[in-house]
Coordinates of C-alpha atoms in Angstrom, one line a residue:
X30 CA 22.1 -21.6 8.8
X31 CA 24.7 -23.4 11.1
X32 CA 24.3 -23.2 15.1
X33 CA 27.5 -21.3 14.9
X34 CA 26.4 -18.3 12.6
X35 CA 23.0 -18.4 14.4
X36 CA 24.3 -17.7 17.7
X37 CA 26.3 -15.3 16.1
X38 CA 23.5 -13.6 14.9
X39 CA 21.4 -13.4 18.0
X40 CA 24.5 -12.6 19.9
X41 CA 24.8 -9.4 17.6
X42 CA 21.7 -8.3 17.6
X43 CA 21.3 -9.2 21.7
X44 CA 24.5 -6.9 22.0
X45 CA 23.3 -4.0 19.5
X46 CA 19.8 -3.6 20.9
X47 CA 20.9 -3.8 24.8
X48 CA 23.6 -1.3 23.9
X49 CA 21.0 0.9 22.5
X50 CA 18.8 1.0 24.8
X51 CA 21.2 1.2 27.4
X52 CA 22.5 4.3 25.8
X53 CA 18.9 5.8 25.8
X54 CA 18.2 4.7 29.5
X55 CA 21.2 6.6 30.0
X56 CA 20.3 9.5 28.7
X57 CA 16.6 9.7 29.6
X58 CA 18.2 8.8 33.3
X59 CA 20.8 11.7 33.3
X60 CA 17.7 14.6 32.2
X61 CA 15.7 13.1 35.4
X62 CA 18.7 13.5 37.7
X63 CA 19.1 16.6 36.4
X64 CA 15.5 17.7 36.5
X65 CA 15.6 15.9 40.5
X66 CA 18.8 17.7 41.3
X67 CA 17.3 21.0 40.3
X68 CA 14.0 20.1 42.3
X69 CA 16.0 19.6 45.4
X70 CA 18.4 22.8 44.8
X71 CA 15.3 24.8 44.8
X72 CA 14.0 23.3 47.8
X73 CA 17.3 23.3 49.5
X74 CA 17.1 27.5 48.7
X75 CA 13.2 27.4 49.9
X76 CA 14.5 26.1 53.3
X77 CA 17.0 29.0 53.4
X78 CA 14.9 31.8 52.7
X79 CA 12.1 30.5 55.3
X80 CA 14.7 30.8 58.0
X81 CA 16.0 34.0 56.7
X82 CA 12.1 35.3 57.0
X83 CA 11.8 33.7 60.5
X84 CA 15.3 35.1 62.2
X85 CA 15.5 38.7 60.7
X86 CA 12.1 39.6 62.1
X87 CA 13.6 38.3 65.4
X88 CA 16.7 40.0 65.5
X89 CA 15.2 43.2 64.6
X90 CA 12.5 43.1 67.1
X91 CA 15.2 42.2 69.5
X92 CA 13.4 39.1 70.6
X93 CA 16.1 37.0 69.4
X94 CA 16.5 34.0 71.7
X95 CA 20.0 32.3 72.8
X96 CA 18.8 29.4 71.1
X97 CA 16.6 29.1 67.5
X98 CA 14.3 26.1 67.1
X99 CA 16.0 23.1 65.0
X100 CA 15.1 23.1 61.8
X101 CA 14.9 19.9 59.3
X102 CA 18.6 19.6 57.8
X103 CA 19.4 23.4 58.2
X104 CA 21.8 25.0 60.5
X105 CA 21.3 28.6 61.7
X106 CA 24.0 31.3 63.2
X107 CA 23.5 34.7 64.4
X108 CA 26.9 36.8 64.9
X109 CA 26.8 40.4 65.9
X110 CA 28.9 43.4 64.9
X111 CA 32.0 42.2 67.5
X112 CA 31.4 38.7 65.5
X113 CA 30.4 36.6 69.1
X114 CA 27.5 34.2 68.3
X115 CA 24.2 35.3 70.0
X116 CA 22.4 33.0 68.8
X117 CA 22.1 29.7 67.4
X118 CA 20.2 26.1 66.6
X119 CA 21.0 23.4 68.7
X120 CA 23.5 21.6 66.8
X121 CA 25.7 24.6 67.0
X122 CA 25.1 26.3 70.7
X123 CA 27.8 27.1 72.3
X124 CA 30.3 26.8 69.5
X125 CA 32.2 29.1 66.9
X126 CA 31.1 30.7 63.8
X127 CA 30.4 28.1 61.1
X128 CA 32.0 30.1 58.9
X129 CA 34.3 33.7 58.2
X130 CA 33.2 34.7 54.8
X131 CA 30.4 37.4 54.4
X132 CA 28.5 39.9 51.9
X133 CA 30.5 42.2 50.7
X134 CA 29.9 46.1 50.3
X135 CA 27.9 46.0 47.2
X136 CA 25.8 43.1 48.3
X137 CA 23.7 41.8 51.5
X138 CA 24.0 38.4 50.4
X139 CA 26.6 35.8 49.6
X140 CA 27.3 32.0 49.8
X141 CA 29.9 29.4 49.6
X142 CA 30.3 25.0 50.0
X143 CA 32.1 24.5 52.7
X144 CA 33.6 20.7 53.6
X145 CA 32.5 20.9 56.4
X146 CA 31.1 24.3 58.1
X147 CA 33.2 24.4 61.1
X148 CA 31.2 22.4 64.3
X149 CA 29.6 21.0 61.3
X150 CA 29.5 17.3 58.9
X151 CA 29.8 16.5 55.3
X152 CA 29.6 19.1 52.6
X153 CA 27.0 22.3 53.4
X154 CA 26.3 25.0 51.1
X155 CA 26.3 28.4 53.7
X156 CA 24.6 31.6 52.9
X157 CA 25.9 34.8 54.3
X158 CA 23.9 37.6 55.1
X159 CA 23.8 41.1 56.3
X160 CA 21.1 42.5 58.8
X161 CA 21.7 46.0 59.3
X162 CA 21.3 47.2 63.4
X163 CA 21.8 50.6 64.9
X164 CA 24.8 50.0 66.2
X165 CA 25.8 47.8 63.0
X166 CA 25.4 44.7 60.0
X167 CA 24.9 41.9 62.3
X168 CA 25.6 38.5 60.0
X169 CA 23.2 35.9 59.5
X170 CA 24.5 32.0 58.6
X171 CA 22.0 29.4 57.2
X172 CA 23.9 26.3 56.0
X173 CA 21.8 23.5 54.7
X174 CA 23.4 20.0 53.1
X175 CA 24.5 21.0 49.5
X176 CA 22.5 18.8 46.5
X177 CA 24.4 17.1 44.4
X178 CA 23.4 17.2 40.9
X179 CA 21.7 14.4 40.7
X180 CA 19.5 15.8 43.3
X181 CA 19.8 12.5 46.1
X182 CA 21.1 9.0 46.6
X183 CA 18.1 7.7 46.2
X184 CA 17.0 9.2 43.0
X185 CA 20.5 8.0 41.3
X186 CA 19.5 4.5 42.9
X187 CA 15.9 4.4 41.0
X188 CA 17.4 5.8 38.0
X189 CA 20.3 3.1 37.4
X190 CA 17.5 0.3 38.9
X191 CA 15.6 1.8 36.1
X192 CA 17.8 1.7 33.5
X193 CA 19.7 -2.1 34.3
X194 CA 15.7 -3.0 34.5
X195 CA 15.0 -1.5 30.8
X196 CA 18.2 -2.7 29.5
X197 CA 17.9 -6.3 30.4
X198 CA 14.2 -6.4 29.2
X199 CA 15.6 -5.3 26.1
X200 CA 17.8 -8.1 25.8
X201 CA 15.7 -10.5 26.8
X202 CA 13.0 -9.4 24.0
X203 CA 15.3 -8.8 21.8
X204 CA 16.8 -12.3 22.1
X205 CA 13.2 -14.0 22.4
X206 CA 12.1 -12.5 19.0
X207 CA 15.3 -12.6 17.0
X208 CA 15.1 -16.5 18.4
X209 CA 11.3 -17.4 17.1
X210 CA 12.1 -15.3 14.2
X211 CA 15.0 -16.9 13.3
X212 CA 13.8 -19.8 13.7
X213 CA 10.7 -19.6 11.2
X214 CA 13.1 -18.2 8.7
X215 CA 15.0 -21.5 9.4
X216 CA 11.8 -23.5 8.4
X217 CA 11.7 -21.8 5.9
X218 CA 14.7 -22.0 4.5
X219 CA 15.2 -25.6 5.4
X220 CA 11.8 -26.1 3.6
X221 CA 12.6 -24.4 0.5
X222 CA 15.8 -26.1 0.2
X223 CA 14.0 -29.6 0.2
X224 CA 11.7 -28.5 -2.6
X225 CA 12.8 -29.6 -5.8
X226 CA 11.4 -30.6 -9.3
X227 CA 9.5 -33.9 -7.8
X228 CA 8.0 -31.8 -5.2
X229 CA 7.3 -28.5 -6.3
X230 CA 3.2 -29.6 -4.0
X231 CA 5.0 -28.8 -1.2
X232 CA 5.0 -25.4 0.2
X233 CA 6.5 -23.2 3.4
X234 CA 4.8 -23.1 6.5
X235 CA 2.9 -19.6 7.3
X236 CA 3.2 -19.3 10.9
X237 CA 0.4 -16.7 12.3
X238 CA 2.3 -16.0 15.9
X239 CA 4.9 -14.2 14.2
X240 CA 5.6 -10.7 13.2
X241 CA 3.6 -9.8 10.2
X242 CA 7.2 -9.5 8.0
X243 CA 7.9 -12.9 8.6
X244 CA 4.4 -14.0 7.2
X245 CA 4.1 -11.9 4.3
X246 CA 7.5 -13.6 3.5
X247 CA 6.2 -16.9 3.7
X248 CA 2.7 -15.9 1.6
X249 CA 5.0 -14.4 -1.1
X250 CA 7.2 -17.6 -1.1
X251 CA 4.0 -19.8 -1.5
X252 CA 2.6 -17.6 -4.6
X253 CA 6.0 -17.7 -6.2
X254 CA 5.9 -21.6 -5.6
X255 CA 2.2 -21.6 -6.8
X256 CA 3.5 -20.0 -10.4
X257 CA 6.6 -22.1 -10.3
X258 CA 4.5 -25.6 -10.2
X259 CA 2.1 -23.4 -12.9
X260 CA 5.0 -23.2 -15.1
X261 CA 6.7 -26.3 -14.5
X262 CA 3.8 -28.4 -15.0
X263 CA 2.9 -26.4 -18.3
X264 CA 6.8 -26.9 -19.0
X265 CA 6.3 -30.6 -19.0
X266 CA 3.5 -30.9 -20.9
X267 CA 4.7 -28.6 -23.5
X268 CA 7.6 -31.3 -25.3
X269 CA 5.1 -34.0 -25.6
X270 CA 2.8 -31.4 -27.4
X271 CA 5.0 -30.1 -29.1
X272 CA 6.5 -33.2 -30.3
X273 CA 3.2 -34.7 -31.4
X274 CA 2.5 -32.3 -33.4
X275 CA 6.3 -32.1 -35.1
X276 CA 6.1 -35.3 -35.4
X277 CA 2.7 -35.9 -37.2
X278 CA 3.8 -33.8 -40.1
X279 CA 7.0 -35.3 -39.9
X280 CA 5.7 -38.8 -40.0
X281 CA 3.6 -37.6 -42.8
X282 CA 6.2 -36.7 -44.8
X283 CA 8.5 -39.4 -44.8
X284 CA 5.9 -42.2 -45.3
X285 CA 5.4 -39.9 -48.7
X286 CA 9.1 -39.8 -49.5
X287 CA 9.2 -43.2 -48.8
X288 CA 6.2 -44.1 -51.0
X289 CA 7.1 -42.3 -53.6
X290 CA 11.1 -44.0 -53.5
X291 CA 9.6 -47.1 -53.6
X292 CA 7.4 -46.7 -57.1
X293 CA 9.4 -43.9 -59.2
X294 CA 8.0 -44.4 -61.9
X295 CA 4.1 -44.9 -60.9
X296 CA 4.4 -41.8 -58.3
X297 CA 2.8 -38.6 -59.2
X298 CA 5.6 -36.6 -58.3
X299 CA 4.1 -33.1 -58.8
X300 CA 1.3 -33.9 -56.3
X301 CA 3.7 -35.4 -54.1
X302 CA 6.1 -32.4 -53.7
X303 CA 2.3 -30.4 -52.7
X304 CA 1.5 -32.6 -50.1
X305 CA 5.2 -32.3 -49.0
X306 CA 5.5 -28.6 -49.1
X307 CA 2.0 -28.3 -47.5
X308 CA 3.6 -30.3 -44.3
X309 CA 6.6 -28.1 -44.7
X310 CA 4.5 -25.3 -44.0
X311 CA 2.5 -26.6 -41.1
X312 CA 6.0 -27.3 -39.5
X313 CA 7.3 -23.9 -40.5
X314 CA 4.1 -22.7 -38.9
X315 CA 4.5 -24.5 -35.4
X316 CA 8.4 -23.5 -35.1
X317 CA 6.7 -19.8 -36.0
X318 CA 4.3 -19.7 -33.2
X319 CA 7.5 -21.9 -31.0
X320 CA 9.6 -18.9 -31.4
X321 CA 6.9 -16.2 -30.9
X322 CA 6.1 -17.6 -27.4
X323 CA 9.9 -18.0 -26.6
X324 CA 10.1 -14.2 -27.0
X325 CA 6.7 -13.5 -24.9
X326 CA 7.4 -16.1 -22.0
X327 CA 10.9 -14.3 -22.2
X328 CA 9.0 -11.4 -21.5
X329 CA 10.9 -9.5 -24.4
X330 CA 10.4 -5.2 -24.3
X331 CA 7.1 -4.6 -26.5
X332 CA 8.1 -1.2 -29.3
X333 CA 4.9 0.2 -27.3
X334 CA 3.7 3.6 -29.4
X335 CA 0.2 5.7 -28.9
X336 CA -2.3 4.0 -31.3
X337 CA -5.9 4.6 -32.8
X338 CA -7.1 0.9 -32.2
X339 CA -10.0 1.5 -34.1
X340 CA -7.8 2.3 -37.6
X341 CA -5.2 -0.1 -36.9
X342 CA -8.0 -2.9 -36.6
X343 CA -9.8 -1.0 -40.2
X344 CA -6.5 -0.8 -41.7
X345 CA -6.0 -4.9 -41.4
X346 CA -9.8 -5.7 -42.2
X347 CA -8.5 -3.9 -45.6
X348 CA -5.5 -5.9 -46.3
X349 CA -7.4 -10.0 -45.8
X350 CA -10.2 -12.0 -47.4
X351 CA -12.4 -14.2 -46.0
X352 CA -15.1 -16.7 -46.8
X353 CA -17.5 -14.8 -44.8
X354 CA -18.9 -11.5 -44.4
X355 CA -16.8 -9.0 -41.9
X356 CA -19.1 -6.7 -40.3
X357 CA -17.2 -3.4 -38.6
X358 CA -18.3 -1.5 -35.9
X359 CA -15.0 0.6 -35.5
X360 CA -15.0 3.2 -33.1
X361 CA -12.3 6.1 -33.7
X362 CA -10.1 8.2 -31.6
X363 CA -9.9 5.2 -29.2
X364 CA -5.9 5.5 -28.3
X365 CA -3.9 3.0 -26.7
X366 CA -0.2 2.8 -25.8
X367 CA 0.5 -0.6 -28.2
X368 CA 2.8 -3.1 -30.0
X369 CA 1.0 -2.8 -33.6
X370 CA 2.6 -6.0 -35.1
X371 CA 2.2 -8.2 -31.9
X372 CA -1.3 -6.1 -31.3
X373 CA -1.8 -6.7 -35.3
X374 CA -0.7 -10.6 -34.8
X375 CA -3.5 -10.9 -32.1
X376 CA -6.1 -9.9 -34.3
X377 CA -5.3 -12.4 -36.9
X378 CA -5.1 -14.9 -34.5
X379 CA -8.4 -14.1 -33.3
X380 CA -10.0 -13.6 -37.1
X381 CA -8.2 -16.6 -38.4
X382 CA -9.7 -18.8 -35.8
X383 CA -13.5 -17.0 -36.1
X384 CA -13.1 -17.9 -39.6
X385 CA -12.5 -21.5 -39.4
X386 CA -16.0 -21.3 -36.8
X387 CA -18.2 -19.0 -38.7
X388 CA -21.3 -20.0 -40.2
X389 CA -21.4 -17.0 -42.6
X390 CA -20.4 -13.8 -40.6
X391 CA -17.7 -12.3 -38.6
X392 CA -18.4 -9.2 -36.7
X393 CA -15.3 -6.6 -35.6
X394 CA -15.9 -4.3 -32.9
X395 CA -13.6 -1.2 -31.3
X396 CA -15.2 0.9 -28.5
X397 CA -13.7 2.9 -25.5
X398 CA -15.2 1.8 -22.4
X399 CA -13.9 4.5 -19.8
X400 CA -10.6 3.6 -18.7
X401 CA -10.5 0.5 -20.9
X402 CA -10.5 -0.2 -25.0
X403 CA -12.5 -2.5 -26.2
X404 CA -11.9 -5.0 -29.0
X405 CA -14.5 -7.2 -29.3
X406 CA -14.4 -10.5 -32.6
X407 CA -18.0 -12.5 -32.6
X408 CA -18.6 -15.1 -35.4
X409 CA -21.7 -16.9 -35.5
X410 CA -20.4 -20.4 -35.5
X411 CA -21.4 -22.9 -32.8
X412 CA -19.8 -21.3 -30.1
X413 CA -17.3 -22.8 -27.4
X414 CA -19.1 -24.7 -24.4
X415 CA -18.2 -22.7 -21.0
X416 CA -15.9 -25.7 -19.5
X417 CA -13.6 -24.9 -22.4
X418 CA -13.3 -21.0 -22.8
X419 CA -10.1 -21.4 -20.3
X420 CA -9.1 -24.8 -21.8
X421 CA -8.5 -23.3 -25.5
X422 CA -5.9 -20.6 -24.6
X423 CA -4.0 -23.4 -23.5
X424 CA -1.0 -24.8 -25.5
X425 CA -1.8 -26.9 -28.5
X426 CA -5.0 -27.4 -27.3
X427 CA -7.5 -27.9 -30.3
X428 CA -11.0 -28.9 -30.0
X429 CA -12.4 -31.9 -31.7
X430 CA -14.9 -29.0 -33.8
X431 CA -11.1 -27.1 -34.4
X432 CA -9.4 -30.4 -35.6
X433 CA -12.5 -31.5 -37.6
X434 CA -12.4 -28.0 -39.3
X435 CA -9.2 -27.5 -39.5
X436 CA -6.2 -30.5 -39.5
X437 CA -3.3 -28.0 -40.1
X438 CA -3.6 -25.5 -37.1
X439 CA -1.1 -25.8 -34.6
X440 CA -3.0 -24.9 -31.3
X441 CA -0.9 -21.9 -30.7
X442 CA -3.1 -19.4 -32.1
X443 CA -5.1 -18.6 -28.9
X444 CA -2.4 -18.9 -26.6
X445 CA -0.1 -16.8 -28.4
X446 CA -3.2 -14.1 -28.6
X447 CA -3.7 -14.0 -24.5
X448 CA 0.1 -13.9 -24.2
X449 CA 0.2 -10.7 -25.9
X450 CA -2.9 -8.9 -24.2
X451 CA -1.1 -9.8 -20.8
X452 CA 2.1 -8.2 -21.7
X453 CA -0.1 -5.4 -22.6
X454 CA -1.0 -5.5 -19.3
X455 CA -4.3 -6.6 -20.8
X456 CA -7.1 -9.2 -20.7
X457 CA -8.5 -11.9 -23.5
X458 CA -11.4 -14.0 -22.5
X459 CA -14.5 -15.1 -24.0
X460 CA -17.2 -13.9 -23.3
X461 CA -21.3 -15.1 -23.0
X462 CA -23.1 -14.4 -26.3
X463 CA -26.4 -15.2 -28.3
X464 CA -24.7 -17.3 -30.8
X465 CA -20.8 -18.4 -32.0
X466 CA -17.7 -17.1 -29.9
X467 CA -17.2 -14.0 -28.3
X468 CA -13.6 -13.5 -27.8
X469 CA -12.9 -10.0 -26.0
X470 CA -10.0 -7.5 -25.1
X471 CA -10.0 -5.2 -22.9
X472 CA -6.2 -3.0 -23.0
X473 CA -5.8 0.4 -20.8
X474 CA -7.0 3.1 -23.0
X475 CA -4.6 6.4 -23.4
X476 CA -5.9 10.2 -24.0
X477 CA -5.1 11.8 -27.2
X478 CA -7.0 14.9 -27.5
X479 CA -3.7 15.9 -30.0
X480 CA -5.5 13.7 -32.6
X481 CA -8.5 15.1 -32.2
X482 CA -8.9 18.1 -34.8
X483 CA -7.1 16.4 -37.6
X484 CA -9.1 15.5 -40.6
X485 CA -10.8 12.5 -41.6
X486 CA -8.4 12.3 -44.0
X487 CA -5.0 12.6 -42.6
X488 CA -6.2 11.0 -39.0
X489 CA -7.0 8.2 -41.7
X490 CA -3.0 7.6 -42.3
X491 CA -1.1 9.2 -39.3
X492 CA 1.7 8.5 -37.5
X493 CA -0.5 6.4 -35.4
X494 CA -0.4 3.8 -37.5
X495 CA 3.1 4.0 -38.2
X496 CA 2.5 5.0 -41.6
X497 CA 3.9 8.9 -43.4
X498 CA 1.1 11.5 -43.7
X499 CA 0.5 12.9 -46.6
X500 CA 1.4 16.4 -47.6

């Protein structure tokens, strides 16, 4: 990001986040005034109706003296029924009424702001009100300063101090985090665009004073960066593999076609066209198992359908041979959402390479084991040594037993096999066992009770195993 757009950025957020709050501080500040300014109103009205309790008393008794003690910011005027003054605080002795309105009729009370009360300063609110004599309504004026709505200058003061306080704090947060936080996603960036094929070791800083975004962004960079070198790495390797072993059937081949050019007549041309065709098919096998991981790395959609494991498994024991003895434990009604040719292709993988192992048995097992179904293939052969139960699902990677065994696998067997249990959103690993290899996988199991009151004999070809039932 250049210096330009980067101030830009923290200017606009700087902007938008002060203007926010400053529009909250405003509005927080203009309920307190308002709250204050009621506070003081009713205060302002306490003060009135004290001095209204105080006089009356006075000027009824007839006690009423020429001048009233001086109240905190309150005037007081007593007028008889001719409208003369008789009494007053000190502020107003001696002068005229501080104001001509009063009650009317219907009422004993009235009021008005008056700027100023005459003999008065500055804005008062005066009350009006009737005391009734003998000889008539004598007229009582209490004026006190009228209250703004904001209640007092000092109030509106603390509340702007307040809210210019808030405001730039705002700012200056907002401007301090945007800043670090643009700043590690500069790293970053800046980091990630340095990383290229040569140095796909190197990964983004994960910066632990920041906010907890910022590092989960980085931790996800660094996994994706982690599978990326996986892949890459695996991406490399995977042309020289799979050009060796193009090539040694290849190479095999010609120096046969050659051979055989060079004596015509001496060659045993029937035998050569075997050993031909039988490299032809161990190339058409590699570019088979090429293609078939093309379309799993490319994470192509599985044709997922419910299906009994257990009879798909049974149904494919039926249709091979082997050299040795299959022993079945298979159990039923153990449903799983599956791909049954890649699911099918996984067992054959799995039996094929038992079979080129076993010393004279293959065992097959299918169980349900809670949430999870089971497949289980066990031969009896020699077994794989723990350091290499991770080592043989990799690519073209045969063991010397494997090559000795067998010279025309392509190493792609295995691999394939745990490529299709993971887009199952399964697991394939080997497990420990008494004797041979223990390959196992383990695929989320799905409920079926709608399969569960058929017969033996149509549950035995339902639409399970994508086959017609019979009528």
């Amino acid at each position: 990001m250049s210096n330009w757009n980067r101030s830009s950025v923290l200017l606009r957020r700087t902007v938008g986040y002060s203007a926010a709050a400053a529009l909250l501080c405003t509005g927080v500040s203009v309920l307190f005034l308002v709250f204050v300014g009621g506070k003081d109103a009713d205060a302002a009205r306490d003060r009135v109706t004290g001095a209204w309790d105080r006089a009356v008393p006075l000027i009824r008794q007839g006690y009423l003296p020429a001048e009233l003690p001086a109240g905190r910011d309150i005037a007081i005027q007593v007028l008889d029924t001719r409208h003369q003054v008789v009494s007053a605080t000190p502020q107003l002795a001696g002068r005229p009424p501080m104001a001509t309105f009063h009650a009317t009729s219907a009422s004993v009370h009235a009021e008005r702001v008056l700027c100023p009360p005459a003999g008065l300063k500055g804005c008062m609110t005066v009350f009006s009100y009737k005391v009734y004599q003998p000889d008539g309504p004598w007229i009582l004026y209490v004026a006190v300063p009228t209250v703004p709505w904001y209640g007092s200058t000092e109030a509106l003061s603390f509340a702007i101090g307040m809210s210019l306080l808030a405001t730039a704090m705002t700012a200056a947060g907002t401007f301090y985090v945007t800043r670090r936080d643009m700043s590690a996603v500069d790293v970053i960036r800046t980091e990630l665009a340095e990383i290229t094929a040569t140095h796909l070791h190197r990964r983004v800083p994960v910066a632990h004073n920041h906010q907890e975004e910022i590092k989960l962004l980085a931790g996800t960079v660094n996994a994706t960066l982690d599978r990326l070198e996986g892949a890459y790495k695996q991406l490399r390797q995977f042309p020289s593999d799979a050009s060796h072993d193009l090539r040694s059937p290849l190479t095999a081949m010609r120096a046969q076609l050659e051979e055989a050019l060079m004596h015509p007549h001496d060659i045993d041309w029937p035998r050569t066209a075997t050993a031909v065709l039988a490299g032809v098919d161990r190339l058409q096998a590699i570019v088979t198992d090429l293609l078939t991981l093309a379309k799993l790395d490319a994470r192509a959609p599985l044709d997922l359908r419910p299906t009994d494991l257990g009879r798909l498994v049974n149904s494919e024991l039926d249709r091979r041979t082997y050299r040795v003895e299959i022993v079945r434990d298979l159990q039923r009604n153990v449903i799983v959402d599956c791909d049954r040719l890649r699911i099918t292709r996984l067992l054959v993988n799995l039996l094929d390479n038992a079979a080129r192992h076993a010393a004279s048995q293959i065992t097959v097992s299918v169980r349900a084991d809670g949430p999870t179904a089971t497949l289980e293939v066990l031969d009896d052969g020699a077994g794989i040594a723990p350091e290499d139960r991770e080592r043989v699902f990799d690519r073209f990677t045969r063991l010397e037993a494997s090559r000795h065994r067998d010279a025309g696998g392509t190493g792609l067997g295995l691999a394939i096999a745990r490529e299709i249990a993971e887009a199952h959103q399964g697991t394939l690993t080997i497990q420990d066992s008494e004797r041979g290899a223990r390959f196992v996988l383990r695929l989320p199991v799905r409920k079926a009770p709608q399969i569960a009151g058929r017969s033996e004999h149509h549950a035995g070809h339902s639409d399970f195993l994508g086959l017609p039932v019979p009528r």
